[in-house]
Coordinates of C-alpha atoms in Angstrom, one line a residue:
M1 CA -24.6 -7.4 -45.2
K2 CA -23.7 -4.0 -43.8
E3 CA -19.9 -3.4 -43.7
Y4 CA -17.9 -0.5 -42.3
D5 CA -14.5 0.6 -43.4
A6 CA -13.5 0.8 -39.7
I7 CA -14.9 -0.3 -36.4
I8 CA -13.2 1.3 -33.4
I9 CA -13.5 -0.4 -30.0
G10 CA -13.5 2.2 -27.2
S11 CA -13.9 5.9 -27.4
G12 CA -11.0 7.3 -25.4
V13 CA -9.2 10.2 -27.2
G14 CA -7.0 7.7 -29.1
G15 CA -10.0 6.0 -30.6
L16 CA -11.8 9.3 -31.3
A17 CA -8.7 10.7 -33.0
T18 CA -8.5 7.6 -35.2
G19 CA -12.2 8.1 -36.0
I20 CA -11.8 11.7 -37.0
C21 CA -8.9 11.0 -39.3
L22 CA -10.6 8.0 -41.0
A23 CA -14.0 9.6 -41.3
R24 CA -12.4 12.8 -42.7
A25 CA -10.7 10.6 -45.4
G26 CA -14.1 9.4 -46.5
Q27 CA -14.3 6.1 -44.6
K28 CA -17.4 4.7 -43.0
V29 CA -16.5 4.7 -39.3
L30 CA -18.3 3.2 -36.3
I31 CA -17.1 3.7 -32.7
L32 CA -18.4 1.4 -30.0
E33 CA -18.3 2.4 -26.3
Q34 CA -19.3 0.2 -23.4
H35 CA -19.9 3.2 -21.0
Y36 CA -23.1 5.3 -21.3
V37 CA -20.9 8.3 -22.4
P38 CA -17.9 8.5 -24.7
G39 CA -14.5 9.5 -23.8
G40 CA -12.8 6.8 -21.7
W41 CA -10.6 8.5 -19.1
S42 CA -11.3 11.8 -20.7
H43 CA -15.1 11.8 -20.1
S44 CA -17.0 14.0 -17.7
F45 CA -20.1 13.2 -15.7
T46 CA -22.4 15.0 -13.3
L47 CA -23.5 14.2 -9.7
N48 CA -26.5 16.1 -8.6
G49 CA -25.8 18.8 -11.2
Q50 CA -22.1 19.1 -10.4
R51 CA -19.6 18.2 -13.1
F52 CA -16.5 16.1 -12.5
S53 CA -13.7 14.8 -14.7
P54 CA -11.8 11.7 -13.5
G55 CA -8.9 11.8 -15.9
V56 CA -8.3 15.2 -17.3
H57 CA -6.8 17.7 -14.8
Y58 CA -4.7 19.8 -17.1
V59 CA -3.2 20.0 -20.6
G60 CA 0.0 21.6 -21.7
L61 CA 1.6 23.1 -24.9
L62 CA -1.6 25.0 -25.8
E63 CA -0.2 28.4 -26.5
E64 CA -0.3 29.6 -30.1
G65 CA 2.0 27.5 -32.3
A66 CA 2.7 24.9 -29.6
S67 CA 2.1 21.2 -30.4
T68 CA -1.2 20.5 -28.6
N69 CA -2.7 23.7 -30.1
E70 CA -1.5 22.6 -33.6
L71 CA -2.9 19.1 -32.8
Y72 CA -6.4 20.4 -32.3
R73 CA -6.2 22.7 -35.2
G74 CA -4.9 19.9 -37.4
L75 CA -7.8 17.7 -36.4
G76 CA -10.2 20.4 -37.3
I77 CA -11.8 20.7 -33.8
A78 CA -10.0 23.8 -32.4
N79 CA -13.1 26.0 -33.0
D80 CA -15.1 23.8 -30.7
L81 CA -12.6 24.1 -27.8
V82 CA -12.3 26.6 -25.0
F83 CA -9.5 26.4 -22.4
F84 CA -8.7 28.4 -19.3
R85 CA -5.1 29.1 -18.5
M86 CA -4.4 28.1 -14.9
N87 CA -2.6 30.3 -12.5
K88 CA 0.5 31.5 -14.4
K89 CA 2.5 32.1 -11.2
A90 CA 1.6 28.7 -9.8
Y91 CA -0.1 26.2 -12.1
E92 CA 1.4 23.6 -9.6
H93 CA 1.5 24.0 -5.9
C94 CA 3.9 21.6 -4.2
L95 CA 3.0 21.1 -0.5
I96 CA 5.8 19.0 0.9
G97 CA 5.6 18.7 4.7
D98 CA 5.0 22.2 6.0
K99 CA 6.6 23.9 3.1
T100 CA 5.1 25.2 -0.2
F101 CA 6.8 25.6 -3.5
N102 CA 5.0 27.0 -6.5
L103 CA 5.8 26.1 -10.1
P104 CA 5.2 29.0 -12.5
A105 CA 4.7 28.9 -16.2
G106 CA 7.8 29.5 -18.3
I107 CA 11.1 27.6 -17.9
D108 CA 13.1 30.7 -17.1
N109 CA 10.5 31.7 -14.5
L110 CA 10.8 28.1 -13.1
K111 CA 14.6 28.3 -12.9
E112 CA 14.4 31.7 -11.2
T113 CA 11.7 30.6 -8.6
L114 CA 13.5 27.4 -7.7
S115 CA 16.8 29.2 -7.4
S116 CA 15.3 31.7 -5.0
H117 CA 14.3 28.7 -2.7
F118 CA 17.6 26.9 -3.2
P119 CA 20.2 29.5 -4.0
S120 CA 23.2 27.2 -3.5
E121 CA 21.7 24.9 -6.2
E122 CA 21.2 27.7 -8.8
K123 CA 23.8 26.4 -11.3
N124 CA 22.5 22.8 -10.9
I125 CA 18.9 23.8 -11.4
N126 CA 19.7 25.6 -14.6
E127 CA 21.7 22.7 -16.0
Y128 CA 19.1 20.1 -15.0
L129 CA 16.1 21.9 -16.4
S130 CA 18.0 22.6 -19.6
L131 CA 18.8 18.9 -19.8
V132 CA 15.1 18.0 -19.4
E133 CA 14.3 20.4 -22.2
K134 CA 16.9 18.9 -24.5
V135 CA 16.1 15.3 -23.8
S136 CA 12.4 16.0 -24.5
T137 CA 13.2 17.8 -27.7
E138 CA 15.4 15.0 -28.9
L139 CA 12.8 12.4 -28.0
Q140 CA 10.3 14.1 -30.2
L141 CA 12.8 14.4 -33.0
I142 CA 13.6 10.7 -33.3
P143 CA 10.4 9.6 -35.1
K144 CA 10.7 12.5 -37.5
L145 CA 14.2 11.6 -38.8
Q146 CA 14.0 10.7 -42.4
G147 CA 16.5 9.4 -44.9
W148 CA 19.8 7.5 -44.6
W149 CA 21.9 10.5 -43.5
Q150 CA 19.5 11.7 -40.8
K151 CA 19.1 8.2 -39.4
I152 CA 22.9 7.4 -39.4
T153 CA 23.6 10.6 -37.5
V154 CA 21.0 9.9 -34.8
P155 CA 23.6 9.5 -32.0
F156 CA 24.8 13.1 -32.7
R157 CA 21.4 14.6 -33.1
T158 CA 20.1 13.0 -29.9
K159 CA 23.3 12.9 -27.7
H160 CA 21.6 14.0 -24.5
F161 CA 18.8 11.4 -24.9
G162 CA 21.3 8.7 -25.6
K163 CA 23.5 9.6 -22.6
F164 CA 20.6 9.4 -20.0
A165 CA 17.9 7.3 -21.6
L166 CA 18.8 4.1 -19.9
F167 CA 18.8 5.5 -16.3
P168 CA 15.9 6.0 -13.9
L169 CA 14.9 9.5 -12.9
K170 CA 16.3 9.2 -9.4
K171 CA 19.9 8.6 -10.7
V172 CA 19.8 11.5 -13.2
V173 CA 18.4 13.9 -10.7
G174 CA 20.9 12.8 -8.1
W175 CA 23.8 13.4 -10.5
H176 CA 22.6 17.0 -10.9
V177 CA 21.2 18.3 -7.6
K178 CA 21.9 17.4 -4.0
D179 CA 19.2 19.0 -1.8
P180 CA 16.5 16.3 -0.9
M181 CA 13.7 18.9 -0.9
L182 CA 14.7 20.2 -4.3
K183 CA 14.7 16.7 -5.7
A184 CA 11.2 16.2 -4.3
V185 CA 10.0 19.4 -6.0
L186 CA 11.6 18.4 -9.3
N187 CA 10.1 14.9 -9.1
I188 CA 6.6 16.0 -8.0
Q189 CA 5.1 15.4 -11.5
C190 CA 5.9 11.7 -11.2
G191 CA 2.2 11.6 -10.4
D192 CA 1.6 12.3 -14.0
H193 CA 3.0 8.9 -15.0
G194 CA 2.5 7.0 -11.8
L195 CA 6.0 5.8 -10.9
P196 CA 8.4 6.7 -8.1
P197 CA 11.7 8.3 -9.1
N198 CA 13.7 5.1 -8.4
R199 CA 11.6 3.3 -11.1
A200 CA 10.6 6.1 -13.4
C201 CA 12.0 6.2 -17.0
F202 CA 13.9 9.5 -17.2
P203 CA 12.9 10.4 -20.8
V204 CA 9.2 9.8 -20.0
H205 CA 9.6 12.2 -17.0
C206 CA 11.3 14.7 -19.2
S207 CA 8.4 14.5 -21.7
V208 CA 5.9 15.2 -18.9
M209 CA 7.8 18.1 -17.3
S210 CA 8.5 19.8 -20.7
H211 CA 4.8 19.4 -21.6
Y212 CA 4.0 21.8 -18.8
F213 CA 7.0 24.1 -18.9
D214 CA 4.8 26.9 -20.4
G215 CA 2.0 26.2 -17.9
G216 CA -1.2 24.3 -17.6
Y217 CA -4.6 24.7 -19.2
Y218 CA -8.0 23.3 -18.3
P219 CA -10.8 22.7 -20.9
M220 CA -14.2 24.3 -20.4
G221 CA -16.6 21.5 -19.5
G222 CA -13.7 19.4 -18.1
G223 CA -12.4 16.5 -20.1
G224 CA -15.9 16.2 -21.6
G225 CA -15.3 19.4 -23.4
I226 CA -12.5 17.8 -25.4
V227 CA -14.6 14.7 -26.0
K228 CA -17.5 16.7 -27.2
A229 CA -15.4 18.5 -29.7
M230 CA -13.9 15.2 -31.0
T231 CA -17.3 13.5 -31.2
N232 CA -18.7 16.5 -33.1
G233 CA -15.8 16.2 -35.5
I234 CA -16.5 12.6 -36.2
K235 CA -20.2 13.2 -36.7
R236 CA -19.5 16.1 -39.1
H237 CA -17.7 13.7 -41.4
G238 CA -20.4 11.0 -41.2
G239 CA -18.9 8.8 -38.5
E240 CA -21.1 7.0 -36.0
I241 CA -20.7 6.6 -32.2
R242 CA -22.7 4.1 -30.2
V243 CA -22.6 4.0 -26.4
Q244 CA -23.5 1.1 -24.0
Q245 CA -22.2 -1.4 -26.6
N246 CA -20.2 -4.2 -25.1
V247 CA -18.0 -6.0 -27.5
H248 CA -17.9 -9.7 -26.9
K249 CA -15.2 -10.7 -29.3
I250 CA -13.2 -9.7 -32.4
I251 CA -14.0 -12.0 -35.3
I252 CA -10.8 -13.5 -36.9
E253 CA -11.0 -15.3 -40.2
N254 CA -8.0 -16.6 -42.2
K255 CA -5.7 -14.7 -39.8
K256 CA -7.5 -11.4 -40.5
A257 CA -9.7 -9.3 -38.3
V258 CA -13.0 -9.0 -40.2
G259 CA -15.5 -7.8 -37.6
I260 CA -16.8 -7.8 -34.1
E261 CA -19.5 -9.6 -32.1
L262 CA -21.5 -7.7 -29.5
E263 CA -22.6 -9.2 -26.2
N264 CA -26.2 -9.4 -27.6
G265 CA -24.9 -11.6 -30.4
E266 CA -25.1 -9.0 -33.1
K267 CA -22.2 -9.2 -35.6
L268 CA -20.7 -6.1 -37.4
W269 CA -18.2 -6.3 -40.2
A270 CA -15.4 -4.0 -41.2
K271 CA -12.3 -3.8 -43.3
N272 CA -10.2 -2.7 -40.3
I273 CA -10.7 -3.1 -36.5
I274 CA -9.0 -0.6 -34.2
S275 CA -8.9 -1.3 -30.5
N276 CA -8.6 1.5 -28.0
A277 CA -8.8 -1.0 -25.1
D278 CA -5.7 -2.2 -23.2
P279 CA -3.7 -4.9 -25.0
S280 CA -4.6 -7.5 -22.4
I281 CA -8.3 -6.9 -22.9
T282 CA -7.9 -6.8 -26.7
Y283 CA -5.9 -9.9 -27.0
L284 CA -6.9 -12.1 -24.1
N285 CA -10.6 -11.1 -23.6
L286 CA -11.7 -10.4 -27.2
I287 CA -9.6 -12.8 -29.2
D288 CA -9.2 -16.6 -28.9
K289 CA -5.6 -17.4 -27.9
K290 CA -5.3 -19.8 -30.9
H291 CA -5.0 -16.7 -33.1
L292 CA -2.0 -15.3 -31.1
S293 CA 1.7 -16.1 -31.5
N294 CA 3.8 -17.5 -28.6
S295 CA 5.9 -14.4 -28.6
L296 CA 2.9 -12.2 -28.2
L297 CA 1.5 -14.4 -25.4
K298 CA 4.8 -14.2 -23.6
K299 CA 4.8 -10.4 -24.0
L300 CA 1.3 -10.2 -22.6
D301 CA 2.2 -12.4 -19.7
K302 CA 5.1 -10.0 -18.8
T303 CA 3.2 -6.8 -19.3
K304 CA 2.7 -4.7 -16.2
Y305 CA 0.1 -2.0 -16.0
S306 CA 0.3 1.3 -14.2
V307 CA -1.0 2.2 -10.8
T308 CA -4.7 2.3 -10.1
S309 CA -6.4 5.1 -8.2
L310 CA -8.8 6.4 -5.6
I311 CA -10.7 9.5 -6.7
L312 CA -12.9 11.5 -4.3
F313 CA -15.4 13.6 -6.1
L314 CA -16.2 16.3 -3.6
T315 CA -18.5 19.3 -3.5
L316 CA -18.1 21.9 -0.7
D317 CA -20.4 24.7 0.3
I318 CA -17.7 27.2 1.2
D319 CA -15.6 30.0 -0.4
V320 CA -12.4 28.0 -0.7
T321 CA -10.5 31.0 -2.1
Q322 CA -10.2 32.3 1.5
F323 CA -7.8 29.4 2.1
K324 CA -5.7 30.5 -1.0
I325 CA -7.1 27.7 -3.2
D326 CA -6.9 28.8 -6.8
S327 CA -6.8 27.3 -10.3
G328 CA -3.4 25.6 -9.7
N329 CA -3.1 21.9 -9.0
I330 CA -2.1 20.9 -5.5
W331 CA 0.4 18.1 -5.0
M332 CA 0.6 17.2 -1.3
M333 CA 3.3 14.9 0.2
K334 CA 3.9 14.3 3.8
D335 CA 7.7 14.8 3.4
E336 CA 10.5 14.9 0.7
N337 CA 11.0 11.1 0.7
D338 CA 9.0 10.6 -2.5
D339 CA 10.1 7.0 -3.1
A340 CA 9.2 6.0 0.5
N341 CA 5.8 7.8 0.2
F342 CA 5.1 5.8 -3.0
E343 CA 6.0 2.6 -1.3
D344 CA 3.7 3.5 1.6
L345 CA 0.8 3.9 -0.9
M346 CA 1.6 0.6 -2.5
N347 CA 2.3 -1.5 0.6
N348 CA 0.1 -0.3 3.4
D349 CA -3.6 -1.1 4.0
I350 CA -5.6 1.4 2.0
A351 CA -8.3 2.0 4.7
E352 CA -5.9 2.2 7.7
G353 CA -4.2 5.4 9.0
D354 CA -5.3 9.0 9.4
S355 CA -4.3 10.3 5.9
F356 CA -2.5 9.4 2.7
P357 CA 1.2 10.2 2.3
A358 CA 0.6 11.7 -1.1
V359 CA -2.5 13.1 -2.9
F360 CA -3.4 15.3 -5.9
I361 CA -6.1 18.0 -5.5
S362 CA -7.9 19.8 -8.3
C363 CA -10.6 22.4 -7.8
T364 CA -12.5 22.3 -11.1
T365 CA -14.8 25.2 -10.4
L366 CA -11.8 27.5 -10.2
K367 CA -10.1 26.0 -13.2
D368 CA -13.3 26.3 -15.3
P369 CA -15.0 29.5 -14.1
A370 CA -17.9 29.0 -16.4
S371 CA -18.9 25.9 -14.3
F372 CA -19.1 27.8 -10.9
N373 CA -22.7 28.4 -9.6
G374 CA -21.7 31.1 -7.2
R375 CA -21.6 28.9 -4.1
Y376 CA -20.5 25.2 -4.5
H377 CA -16.9 24.3 -5.4
N378 CA -16.0 20.9 -6.9
F379 CA -12.8 19.0 -6.3
E380 CA -11.2 15.8 -7.4
I381 CA -8.8 14.3 -4.9
V382 CA -6.6 11.6 -6.2
T383 CA -4.2 9.1 -4.8
Y384 CA -2.6 5.9 -6.0
V385 CA -3.1 2.5 -4.5
N386 CA -2.2 -1.2 -5.1
Y387 CA -5.0 -3.0 -6.9
E388 CA -4.1 -6.2 -5.0
H389 CA -5.1 -4.5 -1.7
L390 CA -8.7 -4.7 -2.9
D391 CA -8.7 -8.5 -2.8
D392 CA -11.8 -8.6 -0.6
F393 CA -13.7 -7.2 -3.6
N394 CA -11.8 -8.5 -6.6
G395 CA -13.4 -11.4 -8.4
L396 CA -16.9 -10.8 -7.0
E397 CA -19.7 -10.5 -9.5
D398 CA -21.3 -7.8 -7.3
Y399 CA -18.9 -6.2 -4.9
H400 CA -21.4 -3.6 -3.7
N401 CA -21.8 -5.2 -0.3
E402 CA -21.7 -3.8 3.3
A403 CA -17.9 -4.4 3.5
Y404 CA -17.4 -2.3 0.4
K405 CA -19.6 0.5 1.8
I406 CA -17.6 0.5 5.1
F407 CA -14.3 0.5 3.1
K408 CA -15.4 3.6 1.1
E409 CA -16.5 5.4 4.2
K410 CA -13.1 4.9 5.8
V411 CA -11.2 5.9 2.7
T412 CA -13.4 9.0 2.2
N413 CA -12.7 10.1 5.8
K414 CA -9.0 9.5 5.3
L415 CA -8.9 11.6 2.1
M416 CA -10.9 14.4 3.8
N417 CA -8.2 14.5 6.5
N418 CA -5.8 15.4 3.7
V419 CA -8.2 18.0 2.4
E420 CA -8.6 19.6 5.9
K421 CA -4.8 20.3 6.0
I422 CA -5.5 23.1 3.4
I423 CA -9.2 23.7 4.0
P424 CA -9.9 23.6 7.8
N425 CA -13.2 22.1 8.8
A426 CA -14.0 21.0 5.2
K427 CA -15.9 18.0 6.5
Q428 CA -18.5 20.4 7.9
H429 CA -19.1 21.9 4.5
I430 CA -19.6 18.7 2.4
I431 CA -22.5 18.7 0.1
Q432 CA -21.5 15.4 -1.5
A433 CA -18.5 13.2 -1.4
E434 CA -18.5 10.2 -3.7
L435 CA -15.5 7.9 -3.9
G436 CA -14.3 6.2 -7.0
T437 CA -12.2 3.1 -6.4
P438 CA -10.2 0.8 -8.7
K439 CA -13.4 -1.2 -9.0
T440 CA -15.1 1.9 -10.4
N441 CA -12.3 2.4 -12.9
E442 CA -12.7 -1.2 -14.0
F443 CA -16.4 -0.9 -14.4
Y444 CA -16.7 2.5 -16.2
I445 CA -13.3 2.7 -18.0
N446 CA -12.8 -1.0 -18.6
S447 CA -9.1 -0.6 -17.8
T448 CA -7.0 -3.6 -16.7
K449 CA -6.9 -3.7 -12.9
G450 CA -8.3 -0.2 -13.0
N451 CA -5.0 1.2 -14.3
V452 CA -4.7 5.0 -14.9
Y453 CA -1.9 5.3 -17.5
G454 CA -2.1 2.1 -19.5
T455 CA 1.1 0.0 -19.3
E456 CA 3.6 0.9 -16.6
K457 CA 6.0 3.5 -18.0
T458 CA 9.2 1.7 -17.1
L459 CA 12.1 1.6 -19.6
N460 CA 11.3 -1.9 -20.8
Q461 CA 7.7 -0.9 -21.7
V462 CA 8.1 2.4 -23.5
G463 CA 9.5 3.5 -26.9
P464 CA 10.6 0.5 -29.0
F465 CA 9.3 -1.8 -26.3
S466 CA 5.7 -0.5 -26.2
Y467 CA 2.8 -2.1 -28.0
K468 CA 2.8 -1.1 -31.7
N469 CA -0.2 0.4 -33.5
K470 CA 0.0 -2.4 -36.1
T471 CA -0.5 -5.8 -34.7
E472 CA 0.5 -9.3 -35.9
I473 CA -3.1 -9.9 -37.0
A474 CA -3.9 -8.4 -40.3
N475 CA -6.4 -5.5 -40.3
L476 CA -6.2 -5.2 -36.5
F477 CA -4.7 -2.0 -35.0
L478 CA -4.2 -0.7 -31.5
C479 CA -4.2 2.9 -30.1
G480 CA -4.3 4.5 -26.7
A481 CA -2.0 4.9 -23.7
C482 CA -0.3 1.5 -24.1
T483 CA 1.1 2.4 -27.5
L484 CA 2.8 5.7 -28.5
S485 CA 2.4 7.6 -25.3
H486 CA 0.0 8.3 -22.4
G487 CA -1.9 11.5 -21.3
V488 CA -4.5 13.4 -23.3
S489 CA -2.1 14.6 -26.0
G490 CA -0.1 11.4 -26.2
A491 CA -3.1 9.1 -26.6
T492 CA -4.6 11.5 -29.2
Y493 CA -1.3 11.2 -31.2
S494 CA -1.5 7.4 -30.9
G495 CA -4.9 7.5 -32.6
I496 CA -3.6 9.6 -35.5
A497 CA -0.7 7.1 -35.9
A498 CA -3.1 4.2 -36.1
A499 CA -5.1 6.0 -38.8
A500 CA -1.9 6.8 -40.7
L501 CA -1.1 3.1 -40.9
I502 CA -4.5 2.3 -42.3
L503 CA -4.5 5.2 -44.8
E504 CA -0.8 4.5 -45.7
C505 CA 0.5 7.9 -45.0
K506 CA 2.4 9.8 -42.3
S507 CA 0.8 11.1 -39.2
D508 CA 1.7 14.7 -40.2
D509 CA -0.3 14.2 -43.4
L510 CA -3.4 13.9 -41.3
L511 CA -3.0 17.1 -39.4
L512 CA -4.4 19.6 -41.8
E513 CA -3.3 23.2 -42.0
D514 CA -6.5 25.1 -41.4
V515 CA -6.2 28.8 -40.9
D516 CA -9.8 29.1 -39.8
Q517 CA -9.3 26.9 -36.7
K518 CA -8.4 28.6 -33.5
V519 CA -8.4 27.4 -29.8
R520 CA -9.9 30.0 -27.6
I521 CA -7.9 30.5 -24.4
Y522 CA -8.9 32.7 -21.4
D523 CA -7.2 33.4 -18.1
A524 CA -9.0 31.5 -15.3
E525 CA -7.6 34.0 -12.7
D526 CA -8.5 37.2 -14.5
A527 CA -12.3 37.7 -15.1
T528 CA -11.5 40.8 -17.3
T529 CA -10.2 38.4 -20.0
W530 CA -13.4 36.4 -20.2
P531 CA -15.8 37.1 -23.1
E532 CA -19.3 38.2 -22.2
W533 CA -20.8 34.7 -22.8
V534 CA -18.7 33.3 -20.0
H535 CA -20.0 35.9 -17.6
T536 CA -23.5 35.2 -18.8
K537 CA -23.1 31.5 -18.4
R538 CA -21.9 32.0 -14.8
S539 CA -24.8 34.4 -14.1
D540 CA -27.3 32.0 -15.5
K541 CA -26.0 29.2 -13.2
I542 CA -26.2 31.5 -10.2
R543 CA -29.7 32.6 -11.0
K544 CA -30.9 29.0 -11.5
F545 CA -29.1 27.7 -8.5
I546 CA -31.2 26.8 -5.5
P547 CA -29.0 25.9 -2.5
K548 CA -29.8 22.7 -0.6
N549 CA -31.0 23.0 3.0

């Protein structure tokens, strides 16, 4: 009987990180992925030769010595990664009503820029952003505190976190700044955790904001560039990855996880099982309830998942730079009433209306210059919706009916109306426009109700209240956005934490110091910084490119 040391269900970056750490420690590792490509939300795919990434739109803390840079170096995959620095003067463009506010890299630059727009709030801006920085630093410090003295002095070491941790973002922002438009700008990155300010957990928002204080970076190859580096790392150490493998159940014997059974009936055995799937899928779909405690069943029943999304994968045959589109993300809101705009998204009919009150727009061919063929530009346009508003299609074995087609056409047109606010007559230049819906998310990502960020990041579901890597079932572990943290970096750290439990060590022990590892970073806005091979890659694409009639 063939037995693995570890079988990992799901190949999101959390599962891949676990796989790298365990394989590097000499374990026999198998990763199973139900999609036809690995990566989960971090995967990339192509439509008619154009690349898109549904989940990875930027990464932070990548400069030399910063935590994400050290993360990739420590995993031994940095040499396989190339990132492009997004517009340093505006890695985020906030389009609120008829006004535009740009967020530059560097917290001092951000303070100065916002103060120039809101001079009467200068003191408040400085104090608030300094608070965000302190709370984020203290949040990262908590799990690193060791020994009796450090732990007993936690209240003094994390006083800012302790003072504001129990309040929603809206309250804390309101205590520091008064201008409604300024509040909207400071809250714009709520889209990175999927909650409105009146429900968002303040420390989570601090973590997101500080992650990008030094700017945003985009991987060459999109999210798939990160996935490729991680899968190569696993294979280098003898690990195995299989795609199009649907796990039917986790086999439990004598209160221990001992293996898995695939949909085709094949059984595979392992000393440890790690699930990168949502807790609800792991526990309720893959394990018989008789193996679960009443307390866990109650927790699962109360668990709420994050928002789901609509994503328009768009290719335009037009030079979008003439409309001042660049490598920076675009957050578009109809006005400064962010809570009301979120409620609009959650409560109103998805297909009705002329446009959405809030959307996120990313031009990947400007973020990743190596992907540009000289003519076509690719975009991902994202907005959040209420999964329950797709009841006409939920529960159907095959939802690809005429009604679904009409629904997608209406929504695509509605999103294009948002796009035309910044790219006039964009509809006349569409090469392809393919809409991904919550049903798409369910099918390809296998996320509960198509959720984007795992569990909803409210106070009662983060930190000590989140799902733990170690489960109540022996030899069964969890990783991913529902555990330690969400986002590309957060989910990756969750995988390392799961591996550390299995290997009985600390997470830091698994991040090796390797001086030969270096992340290559180039400026997306400055072609003079690109190495010759990037120029060659672009030239090859342009030479091979045959425009459609």
